[in-house]
Amino acid sequence: MKNTLITLTTLTLLLSLPFAVTAQDRIYRCGNEYTNNAQQARERGCKLVEGGNVTVVQGARGASGSAAPAAAAAAAAPAAPASPPSGPRVDNNDQRARDADARAILESELRKAEARHADLVREYNNGNPERNALDLRNPQRYMERTAELKASVARAESDIAGIKRELSRLPPAPPR
């Protein structure tokens, strides 16, 4: 009985060996796509992926259901021109009003960010903030506070640059 069990186990392992070998095919990267078809990879000039396993997770594709049928349909069909969004159209006057509201909000945020930046720069005082009673007793705290102020000034400058970038993306304000 024991020999039969060992023989069956050995036979099972030997029969599963070809499947394990085929599971370790070479993987090629073609831009953002991966394939294990060597001929296709040669034709497309793909690069061999070395040094580990590749896991590809398909994302959801629209409202068509599962990703696999959508991926197969996309691969089989030639690229079609992009269709315009099917959402409701916005009237030009409504869009101008929305843009004006967005501009007003961003300009208000910009003024607040610039005021906050000016306060931080004044407090930072070129790396020599005014010492308070706690700082006099604990020099390490003063150094930490100085570093925090420097980081806050940099963050405020980054905020201002981001707001200005968003303002530049909006259409120009209508003349008043």
PDB file of C-alpha atoms in Angstrom:
ATOM      1  CA  MET A   1       0.000   0.000   0.000  1.00  0.00           C
ATOM      2  CA  LYS A   2       2.818   2.390   0.910  1.00  0.00           C
ATOM      3  CA  ASN A   3       4.671   1.679  -2.365  1.00  0.00           C
ATOM      4  CA  THR A   4       1.498   2.300  -4.340  1.00  0.00           C
ATOM      5  CA  LEU A   5       0.996   5.679  -2.625  1.00  0.00           C
ATOM      6  CA  ILE A   6       4.606   6.690  -3.323  1.00  0.00           C
ATOM      7  CA  THR A   7       4.291   5.538  -6.927  1.00  0.00           C
ATOM      8  CA  LEU A   8       1.049   7.508  -7.404  1.00  0.00           C
ATOM      9  CA  THR A   9       2.591  10.619  -5.872  1.00  0.00           C
ATOM     10  CA  THR A  10       5.680  10.308  -8.076  1.00  0.00           C
ATOM     11  CA  LEU A  11       3.535   9.734 -11.155  1.00  0.00           C
ATOM     12  CA  THR A  12       1.391  12.782 -10.360  1.00  0.00           C
ATOM     13  CA  LEU A  13       4.475  14.955  -9.934  1.00  0.00           C
ATOM     14  CA  LEU A  14       5.990  13.731 -13.187  1.00  0.00           C
ATOM     15  CA  LEU A  15       2.756  14.338 -15.095  1.00  0.00           C
ATOM     16  CA  SER A  16       2.404  17.869 -13.709  1.00  0.00           C
ATOM     17  CA  LEU A  17       6.014  18.798 -14.544  1.00  0.00           C
ATOM     18  CA  PRO A  18       5.328  19.822 -18.180  1.00  0.00           C
ATOM     19  CA  PHE A  19       2.551  22.178 -16.986  1.00  0.00           C
ATOM     20  CA  ALA A  20       4.869  23.778 -14.433  1.00  0.00           C
ATOM     21  CA  VAL A  21       7.521  24.301 -17.112  1.00  0.00           C
ATOM     22  CA  THR A  22       5.078  25.981 -19.509  1.00  0.00           C
ATOM     23  CA  ALA A  23       3.880  28.279 -16.729  1.00  0.00           C
ATOM     24  CA  GLN A  24       7.403  29.746 -16.610  1.00  0.00           C
ATOM     25  CA  ASP A  25       7.440  31.042 -20.217  1.00  0.00           C
ATOM     26  CA  ARG A  26       9.455  34.110 -21.007  1.00  0.00           C
ATOM     27  CA  ILE A  27       7.550  37.358 -20.629  1.00  0.00           C
ATOM     28  CA  TYR A  28       8.078  40.277 -23.006  1.00  0.00           C
ATOM     29  CA  ARG A  29       7.154  43.902 -22.437  1.00  0.00           C
ATOM     30  CA  CYS A  30       5.799  45.868 -25.381  1.00  0.00           C
ATOM     31  CA  GLY A  31       5.284  49.401 -24.076  1.00  0.00           C
ATOM     32  CA  ASN A  32       2.468  49.054 -21.530  1.00  0.00           C
ATOM     33  CA  GLU A  33       1.509  45.566 -22.685  1.00  0.00           C
ATOM     34  CA  TYR A  34       2.977  42.196 -21.777  1.00  0.00           C
ATOM     35  CA  THR A  35       3.033  39.009 -23.835  1.00  0.00           C
ATOM     36  CA  ASN A  36       4.531  35.517 -23.681  1.00  0.00           C
ATOM     37  CA  ASN A  37       4.335  34.999 -27.464  1.00  0.00           C
ATOM     38  CA  ALA A  38       7.967  35.085 -28.624  1.00  0.00           C
ATOM     39  CA  GLN A  39       7.132  35.535 -32.326  1.00  0.00           C
ATOM     40  CA  GLN A  40       4.790  38.452 -31.634  1.00  0.00           C
ATOM     41  CA  ALA A  41       7.388  39.980 -29.318  1.00  0.00           C
ATOM     42  CA  ARG A  42      10.086  39.754 -32.029  1.00  0.00           C
ATOM     43  CA  GLU A  43       7.803  41.373 -34.619  1.00  0.00           C
ATOM     44  CA  ARG A  44       6.919  44.256 -32.303  1.00  0.00           C
ATOM     45  CA  GLY A  45      10.428  44.735 -30.911  1.00  0.00           C
ATOM     46  CA  CYS A  46       9.459  43.921 -27.322  1.00  0.00           C
ATOM     47  CA  LYS A  47      11.966  43.568 -24.500  1.00  0.00           C
ATOM     48  CA  LEU A  48      12.414  40.458 -22.349  1.00  0.00           C
ATOM     49  CA  VAL A  49      11.384  40.951 -18.711  1.00  0.00           C
ATOM     50  CA  GLU A  50      13.943  39.408 -16.384  1.00  0.00           C
ATOM     51  CA  GLY A  51      14.292  38.975 -12.666  1.00  0.00           C
ATOM     52  CA  GLY A  52      10.807  38.229 -11.409  1.00  0.00           C
ATOM     53  CA  ASN A  53       7.227  37.423 -12.049  1.00  0.00           C
ATOM     54  CA  VAL A  54       4.834  39.780 -13.788  1.00  0.00           C
ATOM     55  CA  THR A  55       1.298  40.213 -12.547  1.00  0.00           C
ATOM     56  CA  VAL A  56      -1.093  42.112 -14.796  1.00  0.00           C
ATOM     57  CA  VAL A  57      -4.425  43.217 -13.384  1.00  0.00           C
ATOM     58  CA  GLN A  58      -7.033  44.317 -15.901  1.00  0.00           C
ATOM     59  CA  GLY A  59      -8.888  47.462 -14.903  1.00  0.00           C
ATOM     60  CA  ALA A  60     -12.580  48.074 -15.408  1.00  0.00           C
ATOM     61  CA  ARG A  61     -13.400  49.335 -18.889  1.00  0.00           C
ATOM     62  CA  GLY A  62     -16.463  51.522 -18.999  1.00  0.00           C
ATOM     63  CA  ALA A  63     -19.920  50.154 -18.350  1.00  0.00           C
ATOM     64  CA  SER A  64     -19.499  47.116 -20.621  1.00  0.00           C
ATOM     65  CA  GLY A  65     -19.194  44.680 -17.747  1.00  0.00           C
ATOM     66  CA  SER A  66     -16.087  42.590 -17.207  1.00  0.00           C
ATOM     67  CA  ALA A  67     -12.687  43.721 -18.402  1.00  0.00           C
ATOM     68  CA  ALA A  68     -11.709  40.555 -20.295  1.00  0.00           C
ATOM     69  CA  PRO A  69     -14.385  40.772 -23.055  1.00  0.00           C
ATOM     70  CA  ALA A  70     -13.695  44.487 -23.405  1.00  0.00           C
ATOM     71  CA  ALA A  71      -9.960  43.842 -23.743  1.00  0.00           C
ATOM     72  CA  ALA A  72     -10.570  41.125 -26.336  1.00  0.00           C
ATOM     73  CA  ALA A  73     -12.898  43.389 -28.293  1.00  0.00           C
ATOM     74  CA  ALA A  74     -10.398  46.251 -28.156  1.00  0.00           C
ATOM     75  CA  ALA A  75      -7.599  44.001 -29.398  1.00  0.00           C
ATOM     76  CA  ALA A  76      -9.704  42.545 -32.218  1.00  0.00           C
ATOM     77  CA  ALA A  77     -11.226  45.792 -33.504  1.00  0.00           C
ATOM     78  CA  PRO A  78      -9.152  48.530 -35.139  1.00  0.00           C
ATOM     79  CA  ALA A  79      -8.880  51.769 -33.222  1.00  0.00           C
ATOM     80  CA  ALA A  80     -12.011  53.839 -33.682  1.00  0.00           C
ATOM     81  CA  PRO A  81     -12.089  57.610 -33.322  1.00  0.00           C
ATOM     82  CA  ALA A  82     -12.992  58.775 -29.843  1.00  0.00           C
ATOM     83  CA  SER A  83     -16.634  59.639 -29.438  1.00  0.00           C
ATOM     84  CA  PRO A  84     -17.669  62.809 -27.632  1.00  0.00           C
ATOM     85  CA  PRO A  85     -18.882  62.407 -24.064  1.00  0.00           C
ATOM     86  CA  SER A  86     -22.530  61.477 -23.852  1.00  0.00           C
ATOM     87  CA  GLY A  87     -23.174  63.691 -20.817  1.00  0.00           C
ATOM     88  CA  PRO A  88     -25.448  66.730 -20.947  1.00  0.00           C
ATOM     89  CA  ARG A  89     -24.116  69.755 -22.799  1.00  0.00           C
ATOM     90  CA  VAL A  90     -23.695  72.962 -20.846  1.00  0.00           C
ATOM     91  CA  ASP A  91     -24.939  76.240 -22.241  1.00  0.00           C
ATOM     92  CA  ASN A  92     -22.173  78.761 -23.071  1.00  0.00           C
ATOM     93  CA  ASN A  93     -23.543  81.298 -20.588  1.00  0.00           C
ATOM     94  CA  ASP A  94     -23.655  78.662 -17.838  1.00  0.00           C
ATOM     95  CA  GLN A  95     -20.079  77.646 -18.631  1.00  0.00           C
ATOM     96  CA  ARG A  96     -18.904  81.264 -18.516  1.00  0.00           C
ATOM     97  CA  ALA A  97     -20.612  81.675 -15.149  1.00  0.00           C
ATOM     98  CA  ARG A  98     -18.932  78.518 -13.833  1.00  0.00           C
ATOM     99  CA  ASP A  99     -15.560  79.706 -15.102  1.00  0.00           C
ATOM    100  CA  ALA A 100     -16.089  83.111 -13.481  1.00  0.00           C
ATOM    101  CA  ASP A 101     -17.016  81.430 -10.173  1.00  0.00           C
ATOM    102  CA  ALA A 102     -13.961  79.185 -10.364  1.00  0.00           C
ATOM    103  CA  ARG A 103     -11.735  82.179 -11.119  1.00  0.00           C
ATOM    104  CA  ALA A 104     -13.186  84.137  -8.172  1.00  0.00           C
ATOM    105  CA  ILE A 105     -12.643  81.212  -5.805  1.00  0.00           C
ATOM    106  CA  LEU A 106      -9.080  80.640  -7.006  1.00  0.00           C
ATOM    107  CA  GLU A 107      -8.235  84.355  -6.782  1.00  0.00           C
ATOM    108  CA  SER A 108      -9.581  84.416  -3.222  1.00  0.00           C
ATOM    109  CA  GLU A 109      -7.489  81.342  -2.350  1.00  0.00           C
ATOM    110  CA  LEU A 110      -4.463  82.971  -3.969  1.00  0.00           C
ATOM    111  CA  ARG A 111      -4.853  86.113  -1.824  1.00  0.00           C
ATOM    112  CA  LYS A 112      -5.141  83.952   1.333  1.00  0.00           C
ATOM    113  CA  ALA A 113      -2.110  81.863   0.360  1.00  0.00           C
ATOM    114  CA  GLU A 114      -0.041  84.979  -0.397  1.00  0.00           C
ATOM    115  CA  ALA A 115      -1.001  86.526   2.955  1.00  0.00           C
ATOM    116  CA  ARG A 116      -0.128  83.276   4.762  1.00  0.00           C
ATOM    117  CA  HIS A 117       3.203  83.167   2.890  1.00  0.00           C
ATOM    118  CA  ALA A 118       3.999  86.772   3.828  1.00  0.00           C
ATOM    119  CA  ASP A 119       3.292  86.008   7.517  1.00  0.00           C
ATOM    120  CA  LEU A 120       5.496  82.907   7.425  1.00  0.00           C
ATOM    121  CA  VAL A 121       8.345  84.765   5.698  1.00  0.00           C
ATOM    122  CA  ARG A 122       8.114  87.533   8.287  1.00  0.00           C
ATOM    123  CA  GLU A 123       8.142  84.982  11.147  1.00  0.00           C
ATOM    124  CA  TYR A 124      10.968  82.944   9.560  1.00  0.00           C
ATOM    125  CA  ASN A 125      13.085  86.130   9.328  1.00  0.00           C
ATOM    126  CA  ASN A 126      15.689  84.700   6.907  1.00  0.00           C
ATOM    127  CA  GLY A 127      16.363  81.681   9.125  1.00  0.00           C
ATOM    128  CA  ASN A 128      16.527  83.641  12.393  1.00  0.00           C
ATOM    129  CA  PRO A 129      13.049  83.597  13.910  1.00  0.00           C
ATOM    130  CA  GLU A 130      12.546  85.572  17.068  1.00  0.00           C
ATOM    131  CA  ARG A 131      13.277  83.447  20.129  1.00  0.00           C
ATOM    132  CA  ASN A 132      10.573  83.017  22.712  1.00  0.00           C
ATOM    133  CA  ALA A 133      10.888  81.887  26.352  1.00  0.00           C
ATOM    134  CA  LEU A 134      10.661  78.194  25.498  1.00  0.00           C
ATOM    135  CA  ASP A 135      13.318  78.545  22.805  1.00  0.00           C
ATOM    136  CA  LEU A 136      15.721  80.200  25.242  1.00  0.00           C
ATOM    137  CA  ARG A 137      15.397  77.260  27.633  1.00  0.00           C
ATOM    138  CA  ASN A 138      15.576  74.597  24.921  1.00  0.00           C
ATOM    139  CA  PRO A 139      17.868  75.357  21.956  1.00  0.00           C
ATOM    140  CA  GLN A 140      16.858  72.119  20.194  1.00  0.00           C
ATOM    141  CA  ARG A 141      13.253  73.307  20.110  1.00  0.00           C
ATOM    142  CA  TYR A 142      14.387  76.538  18.443  1.00  0.00           C
ATOM    143  CA  MET A 143      16.183  74.585  15.710  1.00  0.00           C
ATOM    144  CA  GLU A 144      13.119  72.377  15.159  1.00  0.00           C
ATOM    145  CA  ARG A 145      10.828  75.410  14.999  1.00  0.00           C
ATOM    146  CA  THR A 146      13.149  77.065  12.490  1.00  0.00           C
ATOM    147  CA  ALA A 147      13.110  73.936  10.301  1.00  0.00           C
ATOM    148  CA  GLU A 148       9.293  73.750  10.528  1.00  0.00           C
ATOM    149  CA  LEU A 149       9.009  77.406   9.524  1.00  0.00           C
ATOM    150  CA  LYS A 150      11.322  76.847   6.558  1.00  0.00           C
ATOM    151  CA  ALA A 151       9.205  73.865   5.428  1.00  0.00           C
ATOM    152  CA  SER A 152       6.029  75.906   5.882  1.00  0.00           C
ATOM    153  CA  VAL A 153       7.422  78.728   3.736  1.00  0.00           C
ATOM    154  CA  ALA A 154       8.334  76.232   0.996  1.00  0.00           C
ATOM    155  CA  ARG A 155       4.877  74.639   1.206  1.00  0.00           C
ATOM    156  CA  ALA A 156       3.197  78.043   0.979  1.00  0.00           C
ATOM    157  CA  GLU A 157       5.278  78.890  -2.110  1.00  0.00           C
ATOM    158  CA  SER A 158       4.249  75.573  -3.649  1.00  0.00           C
ATOM    159  CA  ASP A 159       0.583  76.301  -2.875  1.00  0.00           C
ATOM    160  CA  ILE A 160       0.832  79.711  -4.545  1.00  0.00           C
ATOM    161  CA  ALA A 161       2.460  78.188  -7.635  1.00  0.00           C
ATOM    162  CA  GLY A 162      -0.291  75.543  -7.828  1.00  0.00           C
ATOM    163  CA  ILE A 163      -3.085  78.100  -7.560  1.00  0.00           C
ATOM    164  CA  LYS A 164      -1.465  80.267 -10.222  1.00  0.00           C
ATOM    165  CA  ARG A 165      -1.145  77.200 -12.465  1.00  0.00           C
ATOM    166  CA  GLU A 166      -4.869  76.448 -12.019  1.00  0.00           C
ATOM    167  CA  LEU A 167      -5.739  80.072 -12.773  1.00  0.00           C
ATOM    168  CA  SER A 168      -3.706  79.939 -15.974  1.00  0.00           C
ATOM    169  CA  ARG A 169      -5.753  76.925 -17.130  1.00  0.00           C
ATOM    170  CA  LEU A 170      -9.003  78.854 -16.945  1.00  0.00           C
ATOM    171  CA  PRO A 171     -10.177  80.889 -19.922  1.00  0.00           C
ATOM    172  CA  PRO A 172      -9.330  84.595 -19.649  1.00  0.00           C
ATOM    173  CA  ALA A 173     -11.664  86.717 -17.563  1.00  0.00           C
ATOM    174  CA  PRO A 174     -14.155  88.778 -19.594  1.00  0.00           C
ATOM    175  CA  PRO A 175     -13.459  92.541 -19.629  1.00  0.00           C
ATOM    176  CA  ARG A 176     -15.453  94.544 -17.110  1.00  0.00           C
TER     177      ARG A 176
END
